[in-house]
Short mmCIF file of C-alpha atoms in Angstrom, two decimals:
data_model
loop_
_atom_site.label_atom_id
_atom_site.label_comp_id
_atom_site.label_asym_id
_atom_site.label_seq_id
_atom_site.Cartn_x
_atom_site.Cartn_y
_atom_site.Cartn_z
CA MET A 1 -18.08 34.78 7.22
CA SER A 2 -16.71 35.29 4.16
CA ALA A 3 -13.19 34.31 2.63
CA ASN A 4 -12.33 38.66 2.35
CA SER A 5 -15.12 39.58 4.90
CA ALA A 6 -11.99 39.95 7.92
CA GLU A 7 -8.21 40.80 7.87
CA THR A 8 -6.61 37.92 10.70
CA THR A 9 -4.13 39.67 12.40
CA GLY A 10 -2.59 37.37 14.94
CA GLY A 11 -4.84 34.52 15.12
CA VAL A 12 -7.59 37.34 15.59
CA ASP A 13 -10.15 38.08 12.62
CA VAL A 14 -9.98 41.80 13.29
CA VAL A 15 -13.36 44.85 11.36
CA ASP A 16 -12.68 47.96 11.37
CA VAL A 17 -15.71 49.54 12.47
CA VAL A 18 -16.66 52.72 10.41
CA LEU A 19 -19.66 55.28 11.90
CA VAL A 20 -20.48 57.57 9.53
CA LYS A 21 -23.13 60.47 10.87
CA ALA A 22 -24.65 63.12 8.31
CA GLY A 23 -22.19 61.83 5.90
CA ARG A 24 -18.96 62.44 7.83
CA THR A 25 -16.95 59.65 10.07
CA LYS A 26 -17.70 60.44 13.46
CA ILE A 27 -15.61 57.15 15.06
CA ARG A 28 -13.63 54.52 14.03
CA TYR A 29 -12.25 51.89 15.30
CA SER A 30 -10.91 47.94 15.10
CA SER A 31 -13.09 45.16 16.56
CA GLU A 32 -12.43 41.47 16.92
CA LEU A 33 -15.08 39.89 14.37
CA LEU A 34 -17.06 37.10 17.16
CA HIS A 35 -19.25 36.02 14.48
CA ASP A 36 -20.82 36.64 11.16
CA ASP A 37 -23.86 34.04 9.67
CA GLY A 38 -24.31 36.45 6.76
CA THR A 39 -27.34 38.75 7.76
CA ARG A 40 -26.08 38.90 11.89
CA LEU A 41 -22.10 40.28 12.60
CA ALA A 42 -21.12 40.69 16.36
CA VAL A 43 -17.85 41.75 16.97
CA ARG A 44 -16.37 43.16 20.23
CA ALA A 45 -13.85 46.05 21.48
CA PRO A 46 -12.76 47.89 23.90
CA TRP A 47 -14.43 51.09 24.21
CA ALA A 48 -13.21 53.21 21.60
CA GLY A 49 -13.90 56.81 22.64
CA ALA A 50 -11.90 59.00 24.04
CA GLY A 51 -11.47 59.68 28.02
CA VAL A 52 -15.61 59.31 30.33
CA ARG A 53 -18.96 59.59 28.61
CA ASP A 54 -21.49 60.98 31.59
CA PHE A 55 -24.95 60.44 30.09
CA GLY A 56 -26.38 60.59 33.67
CA PHE A 57 -27.63 57.01 34.03
CA VAL A 58 -24.52 54.83 32.68
CA ARG A 59 -20.71 56.09 32.29
CA PHE A 60 -18.98 54.87 29.89
CA GLU A 61 -15.00 54.60 30.04
CA ALA A 62 -11.37 53.12 30.02
CA GLY A 63 -11.78 49.44 30.00
CA ASP A 64 -15.30 48.93 29.43
CA VAL A 65 -16.03 46.14 25.61
CA PHE A 66 -18.88 46.12 23.86
CA THR A 67 -20.35 43.17 22.13
CA GLU A 68 -21.64 45.08 19.51
CA TYR A 69 -24.51 43.06 17.44
CA TYR A 70 -24.88 44.62 13.58
CA TRP A 71 -27.99 43.45 10.95
CA ARG A 72 -27.07 44.17 7.27
CA ASP A 73 -32.06 44.25 7.52
CA ARG A 74 -32.16 45.97 10.37
CA TRP A 75 -32.49 49.76 11.10
CA TYR A 76 -29.88 49.39 13.77
CA ALA A 77 -26.93 48.01 16.38
CA VAL A 78 -27.62 46.84 19.69
CA LYS A 79 -23.87 47.48 22.13
CA GLU A 80 -23.76 45.21 25.08
CA VAL A 81 -21.58 47.58 27.54
CA ARG A 82 -19.74 45.95 30.52
CA THR A 83 -16.91 46.40 32.64
CA GLY A 84 -13.31 45.33 32.36
CA THR A 85 -14.04 42.62 34.76
CA GLY A 86 -17.02 41.75 34.14
CA ALA A 87 -20.08 43.49 34.70
CA LEU A 88 -22.87 43.97 32.56
CA LYS A 89 -24.11 47.66 32.06
CA GLY A 90 -26.80 47.47 30.26
CA TRP A 91 -27.95 47.89 26.12
CA TYR A 92 -26.80 51.27 24.43
CA CYS A 93 -28.71 51.07 20.74
CA ASP A 94 -28.36 52.94 17.42
CA ILE A 95 -30.66 53.31 15.59
CA THR A 96 -28.29 52.54 12.03
CA ARG A 97 -29.16 51.94 8.48
CA PRO A 98 -28.74 48.42 8.03
CA ALA A 99 -24.52 47.49 8.41
CA VAL A 100 -22.90 46.93 5.67
CA LEU A 101 -19.53 44.44 5.32
CA THR A 102 -16.69 45.16 2.70
CA GLY A 103 -13.46 43.63 3.22
CA THR A 104 -12.62 44.55 6.72
CA GLU A 105 -14.94 47.30 7.11
CA LEU A 106 -18.15 47.69 8.63
CA VAL A 107 -19.46 50.80 7.85
CA VAL A 108 -22.94 51.30 9.74
CA GLU A 109 -25.25 54.89 9.36
CA ASP A 110 -25.80 56.21 12.80
CA LEU A 111 -29.50 57.85 12.42
CA ASP A 112 -30.04 59.46 15.43
CA LEU A 113 -31.59 58.34 17.47
CA ASP A 114 -30.51 55.64 20.81
CA LEU A 115 -32.36 53.96 23.02
CA TRP A 116 -30.52 53.06 25.93
CA ARG A 117 -31.76 49.38 28.20
CA SER A 118 -30.14 48.99 31.92
CA ALA A 119 -28.44 45.40 33.37
CA ASP A 120 -32.18 45.34 35.10
CA GLY A 121 -34.00 45.72 32.01
CA THR A 122 -35.86 48.75 34.50
CA ASP A 123 -34.49 51.09 33.02
CA VAL A 124 -35.71 51.29 28.91
CA ARG A 125 -34.92 55.35 27.77
CA ARG A 126 -35.85 56.58 24.45
CA LEU A 127 -32.92 59.38 23.29
CA ASP A 128 -30.97 61.76 20.74
CA GLU A 129 -35.31 61.95 19.93
CA ASP A 130 -34.25 66.13 19.52
CA GLU A 131 -30.92 65.80 17.64
CA PHE A 132 -33.19 63.54 14.98
CA ALA A 133 -36.12 66.22 14.63
CA GLU A 134 -32.91 68.35 13.93
CA SER A 135 -31.20 66.58 11.39
CA GLY A 136 -33.89 66.87 8.29
CA LEU A 137 -33.68 63.24 8.06
CA ALA A 138 -37.39 63.32 7.42
CA GLU A 139 -37.76 65.94 4.39
CA ARG A 140 -34.96 64.82 2.20
CA ASP A 141 -36.04 61.11 2.71
CA PRO A 142 -39.07 60.88 4.28
CA GLU A 143 -38.67 56.80 3.90
CA ALA A 144 -35.41 56.37 5.57
CA ALA A 145 -36.84 58.45 8.53
CA ALA A 146 -39.85 55.84 9.17
CA ALA A 147 -37.97 53.43 8.94
CA ALA A 148 -35.67 54.85 11.72
CA VAL A 149 -38.83 55.06 13.84
CA ALA A 150 -40.51 51.55 13.56
CA ALA A 151 -37.18 50.02 14.73
CA LEU A 152 -36.99 53.15 17.37
CA ASP A 153 -41.02 51.30 18.96
CA GLY A 154 -40.19 48.28 17.16
CA LEU A 155 -36.04 47.90 19.79
CA GLU A 156 -38.32 49.75 21.95
CA ARG A 157 -41.02 47.06 22.57
CA LEU A 158 -38.42 44.79 22.82
CA ALA A 159 -36.29 45.95 25.37
CA ARG A 160 -39.19 45.81 27.79
CA GLY A 161 -39.94 43.14 27.30
CA ASP A 162 -38.16 39.63 28.65
CA ASP A 163 -37.33 38.25 25.10
CA PHE A 164 -34.97 41.35 24.47
CA THR A 165 -31.71 39.32 24.59
CA ASP A 166 -32.76 36.49 22.70
CA LEU A 167 -31.84 39.11 19.78
CA LEU A 168 -27.65 38.13 20.64
CA GLU A 169 -28.23 35.08 20.49
#
């Protein structure tokens, strides 16, 4: 971690995570910086959404804790989701441009594609491919669109294997 990469509040390094989608801030929330090796960052934050988000296969709700992994050289972020009591729900993965940390702000551009892996690994599903197609990214930035699809394909292969959690160590 560089000396200016996080703000210390009460002995805890704090980073604001800023998720950008289609050029606008989708959500901003404070997180605790757990690790930054110059390539991969890990932060922890409580569920920052308003109310409950029920996907049908998982619910994100008050009390849930997200340990989030971001890379400066990869086109995805992996978010480990646990209940407030520590029970693992699974991993929600966002396909994104590589993360950028400037000062205390971690900016991540969401590219619409997502992946879910359940805690036991039996449920791996691709999400929001329709949103990705409708986003127009393939026309505006074909290289980014190709990188996003390749990232989703690679992440899905990892999620279906036994070594998925090796990403997070």
